[in-house]
Amino acid sequence: GTRVILVDALVDCVGRGDSLSVFDRNLRELSTFLSVVMGTAVRLPEQGETWTFTAGAADCAVRNLGYFEPENPQQMPAPGTCQSMSLRSVNRPDFSKRGIDGSSHEQALPADVTNLWATYRALTPDQRRDFLQVAAKWQEALSHWRERSTLSFVLMVVACEALKPSDPQFRDHNIYHVVEALLGKASAERLQEHWFRPQDVRSAHLHRGEFRGSEFLQATMMSSYQDPTFDQARRQLASITQAAIIEWLRRRGTFAMPALKRKKNLRRWVKKHTLTVLPVLMTVGLAVGLVLGWLLRIFWYG
């Protein structure tokens, strides 16, 4: 079920009235960071009103949404007064299976979580913005995991592509090049297998609206046949995307992209040599025009 993370923090602000907005921004940054590290959608609780009920009681009524903590301390808690989170050892990149399997009642965080947070805080403003843009797409992908499986898959592809440098020379690089640069060639080749190919799914969904999951289809729990390929690809892509984002953070956004090998064709050659070809074509066209004019004049006047 839903869990709540309580956060106590000291914020730098111009006054009490500004403290709430600053604290809210810090919470949003923390939620995107934890979504990456934990591999689950960590979001601020929704506010508003909706219909609610208590099982076994006829008390259906409109009530407020959200979480209310009755205690509101005015100072940071003393170290040791709160129970520490459980930590698990981890080797990066981490592709191990995780989750609550019944042997524990809480999700353990990776042992390097504090180091990753310190690395994030040490990023430059531009690097921090780049990380938050990527982490937000990852967070959105996790939020749509159940009801919009194709969109969730595509958002993970977008998150990976957003990790590449913004220089024009990397404009045509895609998820395969980013994953190869951050996680190695084996992971990139895995993505390019014929049953996987997330780049194709991205293009089909964003440009033609195609679904590859079970959106708007009848439930298949009782079906005699169900193709698990897409769900398998989505789980593996989630593991690769999370590992790639964390690796980008560990390297502080500094990594070498592989050279882009592209097939030569006339269109690409003309585009690359436009400034050289255009004057030549104009000169040739002018010469041809002069020759044709001279021939026509001889023919016309004898």
Short mmCIF file of C-alpha atoms in Angstrom, two decimals:
data_model
loop_
_atom_site.label_atom_id
_atom_site.label_comp_id
_atom_site.label_asym_id
_atom_site.label_seq_id
_atom_site.Cartn_x
_atom_site.Cartn_y
_atom_site.Cartn_z
CA GLY A 1 0.00 0.00 0.00
CA THR A 2 0.87 3.67 0.02
CA ARG A 3 3.71 4.76 2.28
CA VAL A 4 4.62 8.23 3.56
CA ILE A 5 8.11 9.70 3.85
CA LEU A 6 8.39 12.40 6.52
CA VAL A 7 10.97 15.10 5.79
CA ASP A 8 12.47 17.56 8.27
CA ALA A 9 14.70 20.23 6.75
CA LEU A 10 16.22 23.65 7.34
CA VAL A 11 15.76 25.95 4.33
CA ASP A 12 17.37 29.21 3.30
CA CYS A 13 14.67 31.80 2.58
CA VAL A 14 13.91 35.49 2.96
CA GLY A 15 11.23 34.97 5.59
CA ARG A 16 8.55 32.71 7.04
CA GLY A 17 6.22 33.44 4.14
CA ASP A 18 8.84 32.26 1.62
CA SER A 19 9.76 29.13 3.57
CA LEU A 20 6.82 27.03 2.35
CA SER A 21 7.54 27.60 -1.35
CA VAL A 22 11.26 26.90 -0.85
CA PHE A 23 10.50 23.78 1.16
CA ASP A 24 8.00 22.62 -1.48
CA ARG A 25 10.63 23.01 -4.22
CA ASN A 26 13.13 21.05 -2.14
CA LEU A 27 10.57 18.29 -1.62
CA ARG A 28 9.98 18.04 -5.38
CA GLU A 29 13.71 17.74 -6.01
CA LEU A 30 14.01 15.09 -3.30
CA SER A 31 11.03 13.16 -4.70
CA THR A 32 12.57 12.97 -8.18
CA PHE A 33 15.93 11.93 -6.73
CA LEU A 34 14.36 9.20 -4.58
CA SER A 35 12.30 7.99 -7.55
CA VAL A 36 15.57 7.29 -9.36
CA VAL A 37 17.38 5.72 -6.42
CA MET A 38 14.44 3.64 -5.15
CA GLY A 39 13.02 2.67 -8.53
CA THR A 40 9.49 3.64 -7.51
CA ALA A 41 7.37 6.74 -8.08
CA VAL A 42 7.87 9.04 -5.07
CA ARG A 43 5.45 11.95 -5.32
CA LEU A 44 4.07 14.67 -3.12
CA PRO A 45 0.62 13.67 -1.77
CA GLU A 46 -2.37 14.95 -3.72
CA GLN A 47 -4.54 17.56 -2.08
CA GLY A 48 -8.30 18.05 -2.51
CA GLU A 49 -11.54 16.29 -1.67
CA THR A 50 -13.15 13.05 -2.84
CA TRP A 51 -15.69 10.44 -1.83
CA THR A 52 -14.40 8.01 0.83
CA PHE A 53 -15.85 5.23 2.94
CA THR A 54 -14.94 2.92 5.79
CA ALA A 55 -15.32 -0.81 5.19
CA GLY A 56 -18.30 -2.22 7.08
CA ALA A 57 -19.74 1.19 7.95
CA ALA A 58 -22.36 3.24 6.13
CA ASP A 59 -20.44 6.50 6.37
CA CYS A 60 -19.74 7.37 2.72
CA ALA A 61 -18.81 11.07 2.68
CA VAL A 62 -16.63 13.68 1.02
CA ARG A 63 -13.31 14.01 2.87
CA ASN A 64 -9.95 15.66 2.36
CA LEU A 65 -7.14 13.87 0.54
CA GLY A 66 -3.55 13.79 1.71
CA TYR A 67 -1.58 12.97 4.84
CA PHE A 68 -1.72 14.94 8.08
CA GLU A 69 1.02 14.70 10.69
CA PRO A 70 -0.24 15.87 14.09
CA GLU A 71 3.25 16.67 15.37
CA ASN A 72 4.95 19.73 13.90
CA PRO A 73 8.42 20.07 15.48
CA GLN A 74 10.05 23.49 15.38
CA GLN A 75 13.59 22.08 15.45
CA MET A 76 15.47 19.33 13.65
CA PRO A 77 15.27 16.00 15.54
CA ALA A 78 18.38 14.99 17.45
CA PRO A 79 20.53 12.32 15.76
CA GLY A 80 19.53 8.83 16.85
CA THR A 81 15.98 9.69 17.89
CA CYS A 82 14.52 8.32 14.64
CA GLN A 83 14.97 4.81 13.29
CA SER A 84 17.47 4.59 10.42
CA MET A 85 16.43 3.29 7.04
CA SER A 86 17.49 -0.22 6.09
CA LEU A 87 20.37 -0.26 3.60
CA ARG A 88 21.43 -2.95 1.14
CA SER A 89 24.81 -3.41 -0.47
CA VAL A 90 24.96 -2.58 -4.15
CA ASN A 91 27.39 -2.83 -7.05
CA ARG A 92 27.01 -0.31 -9.87
CA PRO A 93 25.56 -0.71 -12.41
CA ASP A 94 22.91 -2.58 -10.46
CA PHE A 95 20.62 -4.96 -12.37
CA SER A 96 19.59 -7.09 -9.39
CA LYS A 97 15.94 -7.88 -8.69
CA ARG A 98 14.48 -5.83 -5.86
CA GLY A 99 11.25 -5.44 -3.97
CA ILE A 100 9.40 -6.67 -0.89
CA ASP A 101 9.17 -10.46 -1.07
CA GLY A 102 7.40 -11.14 2.22
CA SER A 103 10.55 -11.56 4.30
CA SER A 104 10.59 -7.86 5.21
CA HIS A 105 8.03 -5.10 5.74
CA GLU A 106 9.94 -2.16 4.26
CA GLN A 107 11.96 -1.29 1.19
CA ALA A 108 15.70 -1.00 1.76
CA LEU A 109 17.68 1.81 0.14
CA PRO A 110 21.03 1.24 -1.62
CA ALA A 111 24.01 1.74 0.65
CA ASP A 112 25.38 4.55 -1.56
CA VAL A 113 22.24 6.69 -1.31
CA THR A 114 23.92 9.38 0.82
CA ASN A 115 26.90 9.52 -1.56
CA LEU A 116 24.55 9.89 -4.53
CA TRP A 117 22.67 12.69 -2.76
CA ALA A 118 25.94 14.45 -1.98
CA THR A 119 26.94 14.10 -5.63
CA TYR A 120 23.64 15.59 -6.74
CA ARG A 121 24.01 18.53 -4.37
CA ALA A 122 27.52 19.16 -5.70
CA LEU A 123 26.35 19.46 -9.32
CA THR A 124 26.45 22.81 -11.06
CA PRO A 125 23.07 24.55 -11.56
CA ASP A 126 23.01 23.49 -15.23
CA GLN A 127 23.89 19.88 -14.38
CA ARG A 128 21.26 19.79 -11.66
CA ARG A 129 18.65 21.06 -14.12
CA ASP A 130 19.69 18.35 -16.62
CA PHE A 131 19.37 15.66 -13.95
CA LEU A 132 15.96 16.88 -12.80
CA GLN A 133 14.66 16.93 -16.39
CA VAL A 134 15.71 13.31 -16.86
CA ALA A 135 14.52 12.21 -13.40
CA ALA A 136 11.13 13.85 -13.98
CA LYS A 137 10.59 11.76 -17.13
CA TRP A 138 11.59 8.63 -15.21
CA GLN A 139 9.17 9.61 -12.43
CA GLU A 140 6.37 10.08 -15.00
CA ALA A 141 7.16 6.70 -16.54
CA LEU A 142 6.74 5.01 -13.16
CA SER A 143 3.51 6.93 -12.49
CA HIS A 144 1.94 5.58 -15.71
CA TRP A 145 3.27 2.04 -15.21
CA ARG A 146 -0.10 0.35 -14.69
CA GLU A 147 -2.68 2.12 -16.82
CA ARG A 148 -0.57 3.40 -19.75
CA SER A 149 2.11 0.79 -20.34
CA THR A 150 3.21 2.00 -23.79
CA LEU A 151 3.51 5.61 -22.61
CA SER A 152 5.49 4.42 -19.59
CA PHE A 153 7.85 2.53 -21.90
CA VAL A 154 8.29 5.53 -24.21
CA LEU A 155 8.97 7.94 -21.34
CA MET A 156 11.84 5.71 -20.22
CA VAL A 157 13.30 5.91 -23.73
CA VAL A 158 12.95 9.71 -23.61
CA ALA A 159 14.66 9.80 -20.20
CA CYS A 160 17.64 7.86 -21.57
CA GLU A 161 17.92 10.07 -24.65
CA ALA A 162 17.80 13.18 -22.46
CA LEU A 163 21.04 12.03 -20.80
CA LYS A 164 23.09 12.80 -23.92
CA PRO A 165 24.99 16.10 -24.15
CA SER A 166 23.14 19.03 -25.70
CA ASP A 167 25.85 19.77 -28.30
CA PRO A 168 24.59 19.77 -31.92
CA GLN A 169 27.00 16.96 -32.81
CA PHE A 170 24.98 14.58 -30.60
CA ARG A 171 21.56 15.53 -32.00
CA ASP A 172 21.14 12.27 -33.94
CA HIS A 173 22.36 9.97 -31.14
CA ASN A 174 19.64 7.88 -29.51
CA ILE A 175 19.08 5.57 -26.56
CA TYR A 176 21.41 2.88 -27.92
CA HIS A 177 24.38 5.27 -28.01
CA VAL A 178 23.62 6.67 -24.54
CA VAL A 179 23.32 3.22 -22.95
CA GLU A 180 26.51 2.04 -24.65
CA ALA A 181 28.40 5.08 -23.32
CA LEU A 182 27.15 4.71 -19.73
CA LEU A 183 26.56 0.96 -19.25
CA GLY A 184 28.64 -0.74 -21.93
CA LYS A 185 28.17 -2.33 -25.33
CA ALA A 186 26.47 -5.46 -24.00
CA SER A 187 23.52 -3.48 -22.60
CA ALA A 188 23.18 -1.51 -25.85
CA GLU A 189 23.20 -4.68 -27.95
CA ARG A 190 20.54 -6.16 -25.68
CA LEU A 191 18.25 -3.23 -26.48
CA GLN A 192 18.74 -3.69 -30.21
CA GLU A 193 17.53 -7.29 -30.33
CA HIS A 194 14.59 -7.68 -32.71
CA TRP A 195 12.03 -8.36 -29.94
CA PHE A 196 13.13 -5.35 -27.90
CA ARG A 197 14.16 -2.25 -29.94
CA PRO A 198 12.78 0.54 -27.71
CA GLN A 199 13.65 3.22 -30.28
CA ASP A 200 11.12 1.70 -32.69
CA VAL A 201 8.43 1.64 -29.98
CA ARG A 202 9.16 5.29 -29.18
CA SER A 203 8.76 6.38 -32.80
CA ALA A 204 5.61 4.30 -33.36
CA HIS A 205 3.88 5.69 -30.26
CA LEU A 206 4.92 9.35 -30.52
CA HIS A 207 4.43 9.68 -34.28
CA ARG A 208 1.51 7.30 -34.93
CA GLY A 209 0.01 6.76 -31.50
CA GLU A 210 0.48 2.97 -31.67
CA PHE A 211 0.00 0.92 -28.51
CA ARG A 212 2.32 -1.98 -27.73
CA GLY A 213 0.85 -2.80 -24.33
CA SER A 214 -2.66 -3.78 -23.21
CA GLU A 215 -4.24 -0.31 -23.16
CA PHE A 216 -7.99 -0.31 -23.89
CA LEU A 217 -7.96 -4.08 -24.47
CA GLN A 218 -10.13 -6.63 -22.70
CA ALA A 219 -8.51 -8.20 -19.65
CA THR A 220 -6.55 -11.31 -20.56
CA MET A 221 -6.36 -13.04 -17.19
CA MET A 222 -8.56 -15.89 -18.43
CA SER A 223 -7.09 -15.95 -21.92
CA SER A 224 -5.48 -19.19 -23.08
CA TYR A 225 -2.61 -17.25 -24.64
CA GLN A 226 -0.88 -14.04 -23.64
CA ASP A 227 2.28 -12.65 -25.22
CA PRO A 228 4.56 -11.51 -22.37
CA THR A 229 7.21 -9.98 -24.67
CA PHE A 230 6.30 -6.33 -24.15
CA ASP A 231 6.00 -6.61 -20.36
CA GLN A 232 9.36 -8.39 -20.28
CA ALA A 233 10.92 -5.64 -22.39
CA ARG A 234 9.41 -2.95 -20.17
CA ARG A 235 10.84 -4.48 -17.00
CA GLN A 236 14.29 -4.78 -18.54
CA LEU A 237 14.14 -1.25 -19.93
CA ALA A 238 13.22 0.05 -16.48
CA SER A 239 16.29 -1.62 -14.98
CA ILE A 240 18.55 -0.24 -17.73
CA THR A 241 17.08 3.27 -17.55
CA GLN A 242 17.47 3.49 -13.79
CA ALA A 243 21.07 2.23 -14.00
CA ALA A 244 21.89 4.71 -16.78
CA ILE A 245 20.54 7.71 -14.84
CA ILE A 246 22.44 6.72 -11.70
CA GLU A 247 25.63 6.17 -13.72
CA TRP A 248 25.22 9.63 -15.28
CA LEU A 249 24.92 11.08 -11.78
CA ARG A 250 27.96 9.20 -10.52
CA ARG A 251 29.98 10.61 -13.44
CA ARG A 252 28.45 14.06 -12.96
CA GLY A 253 27.28 14.10 -16.54
CA THR A 254 30.78 13.62 -17.97
CA PHE A 255 31.11 10.70 -20.39
CA ALA A 256 32.23 10.04 -23.97
CA MET A 257 29.56 9.30 -26.54
CA PRO A 258 30.40 6.70 -29.22
CA ALA A 259 30.99 7.94 -32.75
CA LEU A 260 27.88 7.91 -34.90
CA LYS A 261 28.29 5.62 -37.91
CA ARG A 262 25.85 6.58 -40.63
CA LYS A 263 25.40 5.28 -44.14
CA LYS A 264 26.39 7.69 -46.87
CA ASN A 265 23.71 8.93 -49.23
CA LEU A 266 23.27 11.82 -51.66
CA ARG A 267 20.92 13.80 -49.41
CA ARG A 268 23.26 13.73 -46.41
CA TRP A 269 26.27 14.56 -48.62
CA VAL A 270 24.50 17.58 -50.17
CA LYS A 271 23.38 18.80 -46.72
CA LYS A 272 26.92 18.61 -45.40
CA HIS A 273 28.49 20.35 -48.43
CA THR A 274 25.74 22.89 -49.18
CA LEU A 275 28.00 25.92 -48.89
CA THR A 276 30.49 24.34 -51.29
CA VAL A 277 28.06 22.81 -53.77
CA LEU A 278 25.68 25.77 -54.14
CA PRO A 279 28.20 28.21 -55.70
CA VAL A 280 29.40 25.48 -58.05
CA LEU A 281 25.85 24.68 -59.14
CA MET A 282 25.16 28.38 -59.71
CA THR A 283 28.31 28.71 -61.79
CA VAL A 284 27.50 25.60 -63.82
CA GLY A 285 23.93 26.75 -64.32
CA LEU A 286 25.12 30.17 -65.53
CA ALA A 287 27.58 28.57 -67.97
CA VAL A 288 24.92 26.22 -69.34
CA GLY A 289 22.57 29.15 -69.79
CA LEU A 290 25.16 31.13 -71.70
CA VAL A 291 25.95 28.18 -74.01
CA LEU A 292 22.26 27.53 -74.70
CA GLY A 293 21.72 31.23 -75.42
CA TRP A 294 24.65 31.30 -77.81
CA LEU A 295 23.39 28.18 -79.66
CA LEU A 296 19.87 29.58 -79.93
CA ARG A 297 21.21 32.85 -81.31
CA ILE A 298 23.23 31.02 -84.01
CA PHE A 299 20.24 28.86 -84.89
CA TRP A 300 17.81 31.80 -85.01
CA TYR A 301 19.93 34.22 -86.97
CA GLY A 302 21.73 31.63 -89.08
#
